[in-house]
Coordinates of C-alpha atoms and ligand atoms in Angstrom, one line a residue:
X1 CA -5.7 -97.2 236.1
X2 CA -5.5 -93.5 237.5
X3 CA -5.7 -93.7 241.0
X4 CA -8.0 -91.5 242.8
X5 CA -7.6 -88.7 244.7
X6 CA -6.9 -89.0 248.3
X7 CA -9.7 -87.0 249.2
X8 CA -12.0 -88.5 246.7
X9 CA -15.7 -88.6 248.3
X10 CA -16.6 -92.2 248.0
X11 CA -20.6 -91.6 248.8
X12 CA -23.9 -92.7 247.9
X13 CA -27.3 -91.1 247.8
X14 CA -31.0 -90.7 248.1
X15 CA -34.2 -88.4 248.4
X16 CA -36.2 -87.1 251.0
X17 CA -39.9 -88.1 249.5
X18 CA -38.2 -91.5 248.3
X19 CA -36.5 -92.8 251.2
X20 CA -38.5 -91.5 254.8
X21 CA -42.0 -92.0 254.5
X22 CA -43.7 -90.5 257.7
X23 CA -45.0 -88.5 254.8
X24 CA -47.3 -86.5 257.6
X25 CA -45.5 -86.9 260.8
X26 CA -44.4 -84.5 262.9
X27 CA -45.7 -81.2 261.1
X28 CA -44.6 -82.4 257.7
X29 CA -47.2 -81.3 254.9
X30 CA -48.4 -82.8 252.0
X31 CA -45.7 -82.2 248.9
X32 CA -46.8 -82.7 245.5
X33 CA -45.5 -86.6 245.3
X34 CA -47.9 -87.2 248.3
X35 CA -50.9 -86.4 246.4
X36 CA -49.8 -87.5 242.9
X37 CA -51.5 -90.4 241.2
X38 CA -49.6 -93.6 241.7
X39 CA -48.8 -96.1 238.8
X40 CA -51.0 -99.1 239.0
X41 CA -49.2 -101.8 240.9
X42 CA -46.8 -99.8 242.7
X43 CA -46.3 -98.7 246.0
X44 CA -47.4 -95.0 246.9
X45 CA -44.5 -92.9 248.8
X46 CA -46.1 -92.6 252.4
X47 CA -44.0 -94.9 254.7
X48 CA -41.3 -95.5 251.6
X49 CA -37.9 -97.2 253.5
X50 CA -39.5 -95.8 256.8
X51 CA -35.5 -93.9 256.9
X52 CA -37.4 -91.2 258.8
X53 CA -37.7 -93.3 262.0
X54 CA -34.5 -95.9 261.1
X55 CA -32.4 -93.1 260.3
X56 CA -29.7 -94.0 263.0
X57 CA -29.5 -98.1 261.9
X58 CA -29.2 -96.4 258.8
X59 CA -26.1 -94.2 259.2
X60 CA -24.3 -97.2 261.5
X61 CA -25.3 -99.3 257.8
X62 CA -23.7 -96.1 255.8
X63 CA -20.4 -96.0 258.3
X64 CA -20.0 -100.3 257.9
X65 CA -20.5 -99.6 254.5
X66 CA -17.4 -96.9 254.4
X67 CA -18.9 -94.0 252.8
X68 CA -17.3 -90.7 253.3
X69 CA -20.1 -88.8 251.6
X70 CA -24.0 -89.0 252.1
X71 CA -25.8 -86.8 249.5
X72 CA -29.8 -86.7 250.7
X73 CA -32.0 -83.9 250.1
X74 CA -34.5 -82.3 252.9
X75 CA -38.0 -82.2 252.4
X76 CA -39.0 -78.8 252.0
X77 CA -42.4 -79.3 252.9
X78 CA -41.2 -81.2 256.5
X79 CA -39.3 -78.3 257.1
X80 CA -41.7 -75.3 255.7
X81 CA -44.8 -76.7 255.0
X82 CA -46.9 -73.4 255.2
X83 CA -44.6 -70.9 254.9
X84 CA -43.5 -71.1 258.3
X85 CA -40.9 -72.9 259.8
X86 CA -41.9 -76.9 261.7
X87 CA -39.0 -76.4 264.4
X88 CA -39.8 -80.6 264.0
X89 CA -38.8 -80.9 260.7
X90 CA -35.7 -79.2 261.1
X91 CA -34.8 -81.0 263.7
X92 CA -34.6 -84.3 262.2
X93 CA -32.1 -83.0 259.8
X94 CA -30.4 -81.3 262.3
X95 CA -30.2 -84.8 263.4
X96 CA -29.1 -86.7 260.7
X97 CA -26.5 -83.9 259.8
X98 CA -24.8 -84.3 263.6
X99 CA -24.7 -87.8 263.6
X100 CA -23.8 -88.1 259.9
X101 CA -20.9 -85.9 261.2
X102 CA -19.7 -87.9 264.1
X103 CA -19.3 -90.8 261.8
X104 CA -16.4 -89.0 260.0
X105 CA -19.9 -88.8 256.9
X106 CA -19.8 -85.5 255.2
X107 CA -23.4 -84.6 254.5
X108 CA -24.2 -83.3 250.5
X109 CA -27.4 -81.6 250.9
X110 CA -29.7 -81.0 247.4
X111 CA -32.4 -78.4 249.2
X112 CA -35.4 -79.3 246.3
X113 CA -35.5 -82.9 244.7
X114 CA -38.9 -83.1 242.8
X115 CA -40.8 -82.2 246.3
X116 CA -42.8 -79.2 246.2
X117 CA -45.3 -78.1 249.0
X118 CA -48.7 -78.6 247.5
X119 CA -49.3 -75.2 249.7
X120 CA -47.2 -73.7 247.0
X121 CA -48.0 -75.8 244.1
X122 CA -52.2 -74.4 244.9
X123 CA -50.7 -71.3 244.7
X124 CA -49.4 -72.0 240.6
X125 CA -46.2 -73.5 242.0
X126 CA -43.1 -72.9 240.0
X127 CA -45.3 -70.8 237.0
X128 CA -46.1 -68.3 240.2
X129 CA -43.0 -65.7 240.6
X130 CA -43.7 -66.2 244.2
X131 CA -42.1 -68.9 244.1
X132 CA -38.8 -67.6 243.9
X133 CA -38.9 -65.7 246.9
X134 CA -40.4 -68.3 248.5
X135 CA -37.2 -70.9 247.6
X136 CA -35.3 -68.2 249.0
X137 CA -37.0 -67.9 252.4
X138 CA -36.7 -71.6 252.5
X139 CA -33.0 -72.0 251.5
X140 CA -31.9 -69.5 254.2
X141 CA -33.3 -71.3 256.5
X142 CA -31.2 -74.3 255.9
X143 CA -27.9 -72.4 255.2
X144 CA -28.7 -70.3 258.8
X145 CA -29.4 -73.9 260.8
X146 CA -27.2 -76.2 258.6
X147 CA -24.2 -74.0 256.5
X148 CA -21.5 -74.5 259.0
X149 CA -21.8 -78.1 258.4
X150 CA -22.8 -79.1 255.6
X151 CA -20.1 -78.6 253.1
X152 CA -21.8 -79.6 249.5
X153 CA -25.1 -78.3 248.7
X154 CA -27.0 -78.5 245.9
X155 CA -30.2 -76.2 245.1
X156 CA -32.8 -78.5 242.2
X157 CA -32.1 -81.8 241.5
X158 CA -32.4 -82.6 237.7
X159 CA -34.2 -80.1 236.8
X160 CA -34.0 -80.7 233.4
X161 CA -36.0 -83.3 233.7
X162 CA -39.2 -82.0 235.9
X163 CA -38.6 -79.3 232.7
X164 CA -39.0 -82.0 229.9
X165 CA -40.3 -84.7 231.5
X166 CA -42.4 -83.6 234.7
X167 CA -45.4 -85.6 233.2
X168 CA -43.5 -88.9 233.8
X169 CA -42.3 -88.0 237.4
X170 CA -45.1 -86.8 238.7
X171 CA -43.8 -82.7 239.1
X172 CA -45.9 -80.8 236.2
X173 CA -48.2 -81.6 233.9
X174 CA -48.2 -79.1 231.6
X175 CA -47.6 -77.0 228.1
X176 CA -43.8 -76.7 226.9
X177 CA -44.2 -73.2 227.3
X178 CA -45.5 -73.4 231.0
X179 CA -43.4 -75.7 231.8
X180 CA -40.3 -73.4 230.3
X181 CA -41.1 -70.3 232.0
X182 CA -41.7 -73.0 235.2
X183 CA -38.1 -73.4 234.6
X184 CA -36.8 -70.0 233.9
X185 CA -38.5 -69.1 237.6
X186 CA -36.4 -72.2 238.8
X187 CA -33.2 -71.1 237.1
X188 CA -34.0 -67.6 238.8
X189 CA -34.4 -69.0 242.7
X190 CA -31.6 -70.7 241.8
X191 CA -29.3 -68.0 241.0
X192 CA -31.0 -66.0 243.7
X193 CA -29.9 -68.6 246.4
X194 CA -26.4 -69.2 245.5
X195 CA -26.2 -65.2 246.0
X196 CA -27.2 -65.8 249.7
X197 CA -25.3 -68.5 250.3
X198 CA -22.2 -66.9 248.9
X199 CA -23.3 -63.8 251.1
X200 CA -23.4 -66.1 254.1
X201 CA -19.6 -66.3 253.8
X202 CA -19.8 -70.5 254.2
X203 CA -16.9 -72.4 254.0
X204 CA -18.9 -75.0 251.6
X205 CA -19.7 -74.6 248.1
X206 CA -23.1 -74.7 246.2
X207 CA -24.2 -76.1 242.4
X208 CA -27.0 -77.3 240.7
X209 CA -27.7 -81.2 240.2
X210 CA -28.7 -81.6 236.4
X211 CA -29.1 -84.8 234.8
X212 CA -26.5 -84.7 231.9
X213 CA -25.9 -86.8 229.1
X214 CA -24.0 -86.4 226.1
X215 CA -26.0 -86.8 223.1
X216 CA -25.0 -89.4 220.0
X217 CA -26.4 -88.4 216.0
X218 CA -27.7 -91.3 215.2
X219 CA -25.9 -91.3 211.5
X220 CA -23.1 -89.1 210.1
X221 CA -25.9 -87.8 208.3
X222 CA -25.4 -83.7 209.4
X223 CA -28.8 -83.7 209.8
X224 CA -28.6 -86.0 212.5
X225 CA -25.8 -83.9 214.4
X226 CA -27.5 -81.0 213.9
X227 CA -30.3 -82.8 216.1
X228 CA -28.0 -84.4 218.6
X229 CA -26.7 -80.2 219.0
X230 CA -30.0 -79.4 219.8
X231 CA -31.1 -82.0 222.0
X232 CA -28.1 -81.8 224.2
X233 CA -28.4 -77.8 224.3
X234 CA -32.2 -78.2 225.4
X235 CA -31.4 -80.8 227.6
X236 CA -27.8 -80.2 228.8
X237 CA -26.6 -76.9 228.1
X238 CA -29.4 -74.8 228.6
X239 CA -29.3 -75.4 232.5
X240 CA -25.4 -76.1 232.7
X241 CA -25.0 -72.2 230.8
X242 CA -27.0 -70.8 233.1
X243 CA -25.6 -72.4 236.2
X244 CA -22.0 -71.4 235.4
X245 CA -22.3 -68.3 232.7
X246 CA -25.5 -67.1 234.2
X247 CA -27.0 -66.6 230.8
X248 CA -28.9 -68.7 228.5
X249 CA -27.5 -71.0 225.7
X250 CA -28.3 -69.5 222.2
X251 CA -29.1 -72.9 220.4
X252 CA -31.6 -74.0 223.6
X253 CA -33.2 -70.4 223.4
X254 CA -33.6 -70.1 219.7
X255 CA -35.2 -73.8 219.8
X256 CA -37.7 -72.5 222.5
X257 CA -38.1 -69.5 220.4
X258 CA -39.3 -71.6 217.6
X259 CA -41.7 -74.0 219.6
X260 CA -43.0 -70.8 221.1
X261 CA -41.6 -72.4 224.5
X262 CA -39.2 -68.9 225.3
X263 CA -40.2 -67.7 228.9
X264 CA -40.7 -64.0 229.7
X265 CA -37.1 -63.2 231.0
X266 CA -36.9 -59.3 232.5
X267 CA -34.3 -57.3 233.1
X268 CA -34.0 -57.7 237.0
X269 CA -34.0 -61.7 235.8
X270 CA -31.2 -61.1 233.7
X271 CA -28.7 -59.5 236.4
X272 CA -30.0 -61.9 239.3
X273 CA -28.9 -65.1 237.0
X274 CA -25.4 -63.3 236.2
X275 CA -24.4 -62.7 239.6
X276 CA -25.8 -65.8 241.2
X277 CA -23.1 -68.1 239.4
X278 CA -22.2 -72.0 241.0
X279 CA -19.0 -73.4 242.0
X280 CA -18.9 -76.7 241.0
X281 CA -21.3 -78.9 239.4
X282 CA -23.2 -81.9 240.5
X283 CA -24.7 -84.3 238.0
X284 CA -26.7 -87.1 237.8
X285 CA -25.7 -89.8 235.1
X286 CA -27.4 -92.7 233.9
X287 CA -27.0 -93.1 230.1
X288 CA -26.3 -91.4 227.5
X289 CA -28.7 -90.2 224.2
X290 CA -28.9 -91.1 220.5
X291 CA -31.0 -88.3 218.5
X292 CA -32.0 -88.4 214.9
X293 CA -33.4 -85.4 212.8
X294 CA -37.3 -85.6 213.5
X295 CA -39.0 -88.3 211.4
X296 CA -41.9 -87.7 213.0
X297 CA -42.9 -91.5 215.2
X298 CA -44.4 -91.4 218.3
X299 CA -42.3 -91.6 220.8
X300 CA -43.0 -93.3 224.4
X301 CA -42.0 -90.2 227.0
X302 CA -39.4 -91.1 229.6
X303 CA -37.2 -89.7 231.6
X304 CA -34.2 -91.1 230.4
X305 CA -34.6 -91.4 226.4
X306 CA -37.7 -90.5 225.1
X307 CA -37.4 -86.7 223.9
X308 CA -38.6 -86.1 220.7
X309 CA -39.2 -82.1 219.9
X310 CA -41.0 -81.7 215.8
X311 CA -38.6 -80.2 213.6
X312 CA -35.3 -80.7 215.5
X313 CA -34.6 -84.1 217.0
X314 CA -36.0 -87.6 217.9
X315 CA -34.6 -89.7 220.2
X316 CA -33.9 -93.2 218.9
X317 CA -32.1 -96.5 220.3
X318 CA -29.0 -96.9 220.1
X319 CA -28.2 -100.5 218.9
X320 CA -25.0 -100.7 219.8
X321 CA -26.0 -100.5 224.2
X322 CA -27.1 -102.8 226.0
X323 CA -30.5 -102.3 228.3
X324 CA -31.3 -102.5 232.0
X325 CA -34.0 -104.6 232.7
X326 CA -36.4 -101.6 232.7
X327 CA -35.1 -100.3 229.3
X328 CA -32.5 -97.9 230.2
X329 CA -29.4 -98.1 228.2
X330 CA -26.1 -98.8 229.8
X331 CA -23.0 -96.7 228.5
X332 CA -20.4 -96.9 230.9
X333 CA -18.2 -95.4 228.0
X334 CA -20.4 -92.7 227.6
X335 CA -20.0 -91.3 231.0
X336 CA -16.2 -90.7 230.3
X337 CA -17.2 -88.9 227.3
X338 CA -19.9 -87.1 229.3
X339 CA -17.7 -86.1 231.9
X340 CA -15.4 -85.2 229.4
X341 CA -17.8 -83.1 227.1
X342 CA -19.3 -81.4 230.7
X343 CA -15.1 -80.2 231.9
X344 CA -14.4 -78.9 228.8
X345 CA -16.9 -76.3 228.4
X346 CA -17.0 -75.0 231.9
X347 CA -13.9 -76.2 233.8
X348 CA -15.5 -76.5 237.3
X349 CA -14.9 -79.9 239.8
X350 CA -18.0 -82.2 239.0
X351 CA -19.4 -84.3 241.3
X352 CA -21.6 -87.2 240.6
X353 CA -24.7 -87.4 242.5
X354 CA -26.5 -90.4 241.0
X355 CA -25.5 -93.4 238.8
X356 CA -26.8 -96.6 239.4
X357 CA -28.9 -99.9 237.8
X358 CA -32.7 -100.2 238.9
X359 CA -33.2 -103.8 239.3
X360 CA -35.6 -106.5 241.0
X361 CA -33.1 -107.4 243.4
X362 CA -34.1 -111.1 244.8
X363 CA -33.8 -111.7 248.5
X364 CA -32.9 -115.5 249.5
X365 CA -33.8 -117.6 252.1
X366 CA -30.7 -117.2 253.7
X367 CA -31.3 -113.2 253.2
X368 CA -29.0 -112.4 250.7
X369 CA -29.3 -110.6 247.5
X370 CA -26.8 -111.5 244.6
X371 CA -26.8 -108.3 242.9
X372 CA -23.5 -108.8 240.0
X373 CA -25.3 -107.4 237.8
X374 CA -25.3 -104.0 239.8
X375 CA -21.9 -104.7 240.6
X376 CA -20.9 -104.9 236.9
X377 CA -22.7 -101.9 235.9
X378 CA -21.0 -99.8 238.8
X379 CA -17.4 -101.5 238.3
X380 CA -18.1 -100.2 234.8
X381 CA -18.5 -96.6 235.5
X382 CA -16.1 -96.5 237.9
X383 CA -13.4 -97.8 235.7
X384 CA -14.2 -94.8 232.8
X385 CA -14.4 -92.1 235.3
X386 CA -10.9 -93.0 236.7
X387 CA -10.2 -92.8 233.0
X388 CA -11.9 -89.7 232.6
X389 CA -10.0 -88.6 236.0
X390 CA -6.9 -89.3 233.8
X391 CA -7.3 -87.5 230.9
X392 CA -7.4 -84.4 232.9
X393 CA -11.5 -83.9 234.4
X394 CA -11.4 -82.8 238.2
X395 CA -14.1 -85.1 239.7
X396 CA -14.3 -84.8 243.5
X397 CA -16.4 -87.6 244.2
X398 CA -19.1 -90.6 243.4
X399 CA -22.6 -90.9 245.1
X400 CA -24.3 -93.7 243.5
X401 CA -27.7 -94.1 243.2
X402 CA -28.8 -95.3 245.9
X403 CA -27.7 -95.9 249.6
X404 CA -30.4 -98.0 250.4
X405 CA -33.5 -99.1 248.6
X406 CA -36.2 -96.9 248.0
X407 CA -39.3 -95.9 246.0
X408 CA -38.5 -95.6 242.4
X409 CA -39.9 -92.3 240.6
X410 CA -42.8 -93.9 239.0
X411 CA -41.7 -98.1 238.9
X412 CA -41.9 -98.7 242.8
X413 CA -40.0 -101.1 245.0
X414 CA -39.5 -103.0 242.5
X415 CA -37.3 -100.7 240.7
X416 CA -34.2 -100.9 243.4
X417 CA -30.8 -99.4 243.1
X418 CA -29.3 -99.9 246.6
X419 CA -26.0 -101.0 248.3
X420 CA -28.7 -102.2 251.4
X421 CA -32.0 -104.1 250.8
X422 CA -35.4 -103.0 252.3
X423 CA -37.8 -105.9 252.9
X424 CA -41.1 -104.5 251.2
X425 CA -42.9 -105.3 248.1
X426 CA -45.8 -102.8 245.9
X427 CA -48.0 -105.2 246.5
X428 CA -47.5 -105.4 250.8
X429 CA -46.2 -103.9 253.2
X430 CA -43.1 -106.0 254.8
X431 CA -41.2 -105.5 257.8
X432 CA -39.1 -103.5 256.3
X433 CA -35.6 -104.7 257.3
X434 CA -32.4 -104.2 256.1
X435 CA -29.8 -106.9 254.4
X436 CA -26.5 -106.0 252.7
X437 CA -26.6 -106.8 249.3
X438 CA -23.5 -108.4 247.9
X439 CA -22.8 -105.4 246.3
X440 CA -22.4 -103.4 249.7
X441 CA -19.6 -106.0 250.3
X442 CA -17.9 -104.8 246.4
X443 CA -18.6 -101.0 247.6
X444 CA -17.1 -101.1 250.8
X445 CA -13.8 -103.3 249.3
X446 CA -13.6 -99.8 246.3
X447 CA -13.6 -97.5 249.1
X448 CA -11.6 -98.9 251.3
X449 CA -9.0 -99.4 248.4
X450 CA -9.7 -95.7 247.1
X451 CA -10.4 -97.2 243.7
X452 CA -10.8 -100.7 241.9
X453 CA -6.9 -101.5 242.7
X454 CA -4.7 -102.7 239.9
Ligands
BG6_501 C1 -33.2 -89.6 238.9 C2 -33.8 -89.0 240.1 O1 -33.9 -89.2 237.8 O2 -33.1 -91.0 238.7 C3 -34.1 -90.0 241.2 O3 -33.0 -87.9 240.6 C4 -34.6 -91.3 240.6 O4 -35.1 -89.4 242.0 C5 -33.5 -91.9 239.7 O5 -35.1 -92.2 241.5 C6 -33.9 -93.1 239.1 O6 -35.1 -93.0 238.3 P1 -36.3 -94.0 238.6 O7 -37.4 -93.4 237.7 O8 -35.8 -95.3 238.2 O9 -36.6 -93.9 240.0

């Protein structure tokens, strides 16, 4: 077993809109996930792990705990909720960055994770070329106040998936093709913003924070790997290409093409997404994909697995995984093969800024939470990206989903993925306290031993 670089950044991470709550405190406005509807039977995101106004038990929790990293994102609506700047918002980052700091914690900042003012989103949100200048404003902002400190940024968090799947996490409800030129604007304020930042002359670097997983056939049939190369260019490559070539992938584009999905691209688009390039890539894993050629079933939409586009793929299960209790599959092998299929076509450091088991964690009596199951799944991972560190892929560091627990996506409470237990149900309101899960014990023993040891 490879051992892992001494700088390796052992972290963790979370969200703003999942994790603080005082959802309109302090100047903060409304965001889109404030105003969304809310699953039946699960908790809305308003007071969330309250991390807002616990944030300093938090980080002493964090420091016990061992992590050298702390990926978060900032709520752009806290911090520019009208267009102008809520000197109060700012400051509770500024906060959190400082004493993140002088806990020896390196703050990893992602500036948009599935957030968007609803002062913007009135205005056509992400369809609206505003938009883009609009990111921009709000991104200099945070490298002018934060980009002497902060050393890993990230601009969109997994924005593949508020591009196929918005529906599901409450970001956008609407047609492919809306949603893709939604995306090309994305891809665009992207680009635009790592030009700043790179202007700014920061020591720190800056990448996008796709969701990536490699994609199965699910036969030998060519058929079926002609439809696991189109899945994984829409759902991989398309953003990855852009991120790091600055252009789009030809497979993704000619599948958009097809569907009528391609966006209006101009010229001034064109040279903003070439010269706005990343240096290094952050990605969230969870599992990988099995696609079939389309047969045409209905498929369930989810995040995760349930793609199906008519005439080029289907996603199907993979019998040969096992399932987390909400139905996601578990490939721990598949991430070395992600990780693998992700250095080989773009050669950039990767670090990983979610993986992780959602779970209804049970707190005992004696207020403790016997989480081996999460412990297994991370162990797991762990052990194939120290293989995948081995056979040559630069991987800087691990942030596991999550820190703490929080609100999933669209599942609740219930759904937790934390290292640290918050006492609070859908259903109620609890008092919210934290207890160390017997998996912050496991965490803190890996970092401390810079690895799972021999
Ligand atoms: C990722 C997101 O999709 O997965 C997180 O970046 C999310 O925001 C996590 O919470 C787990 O998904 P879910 O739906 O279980 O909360």
């Amino acid at each position: 077993m490879s051992n892992f670089p001494e700088a390796f950044l052992w972290g963790a991470s979370t969200s703003a809109y999942q994790v603080e709550g005082a959802w309109a405190e302090d100047g903060k406005g409304p965001s889109v996930q404030d105003i969304k509807e809310i699953p039946q039977g699960t908790t809305d995101f308003k007071v969330a792990s309250d991390h807002y106004h616990r944030y300093e038990e938090d980080v002493k929790l964090f420091k016990e705990l061992g992590l050298k990293a702390y990926r978060f994102s900032i709520s752009w609506s806290r911090v520019m909720p009208d267009g102008k700047v809520n000197p109060a918002g700012l400051a509770f980052y500024q906060k959190l960055i400082d004493l993140l700091l002088e806990n020896e914690i390196q703050p990893i900042v992602t500036v948009f994770h599935f957030d968007l003012p609803v002062a913007i989103a009135e205005e056509g949100g992400w369809e609206n070329r505003a938009t883009i200048q609009a990111f921009a404003d709000y991104c200099q902002v945070l490298f002018e106040n934060f980009g002497q400190q902060v050393p890993l940024w990230q601009t969109i968090n997994e924005q593949n998936v508020m591009a196929l799947a918005g529906s599901v996490i409450g970001t956008s409800q609407k047609s492919m093709k809306e949603k893709f030129q939604e995306n090309h604007h994305m891809l665009v304020a992207q680009a635009l913003v790592t030009q700043q930042f790179h202007a700014g002359n920061f020591s720190g670097r800056i990448g996008p924070a796709p969701n990536i997983a490699s994609v199965y056939p699910a036969s030998e049939k060519p058929a079926d790997q002609l439809a696991a190369l189109y899945m994984s260019a829409l759902r991989n490559w398309l953003f990855l290409d852009a991120a790091v070539f600055g252009t789009y992938n030809h497979n993704a584009w000619h599948l958009l093409e097809t569907i009528g999905a391609a966006p209006t691209v101009t010229e001034a688009d064109r040279k903003i997404l070439a010269a706005g390039t990343c240096d290094y890539i952050a990605l969230n894993y969870y599992n990988t994909m099995t696609v079939s050629s389309y047969f045409q079933k209905e498929t369930k939409l989810d995040q995760q697995s349930g793609f199906g586009i008519p005439g080029f793929f289907q996603a199907v299960e993979n019998t040969h995984l096992p399932m987390t209790e909400f139905g996601w599959p578990i490939d721990p092998e598949g991430f070395r093969f992600t990780l693998n299929e992700i250095y080989s076509r773009y050669r950039l450091p990767l670090l990983i800024t979610e993986n992780g088991i959602g779970a209804k964690d049970v707190l005992t009596t004696d207020g403790k939470i016997h989480d081996d199951y999460r412990i297994d799944y991370l162990q797991q991972h762990i052990e194939q990206m120290a293989l995948a560190i081995d056979d040559g892929v630069d991987v800087i560091g691990y942030c596991p989903w999550s820190a703490i627990d929080l609100v999933s996506t669209h599942e609740g409470i219930a759904k937790r993925y934390g290292f640290i237990y918050v006492n609070s149900t859908d259903e109620q309101l609890l008092d919210l306290a934290r207890y160390k899960k017997d998996s912050f014990y496991w965490y803190q023993n890996v970092i401390d031993k810079n690895g799972l040891g021999e």
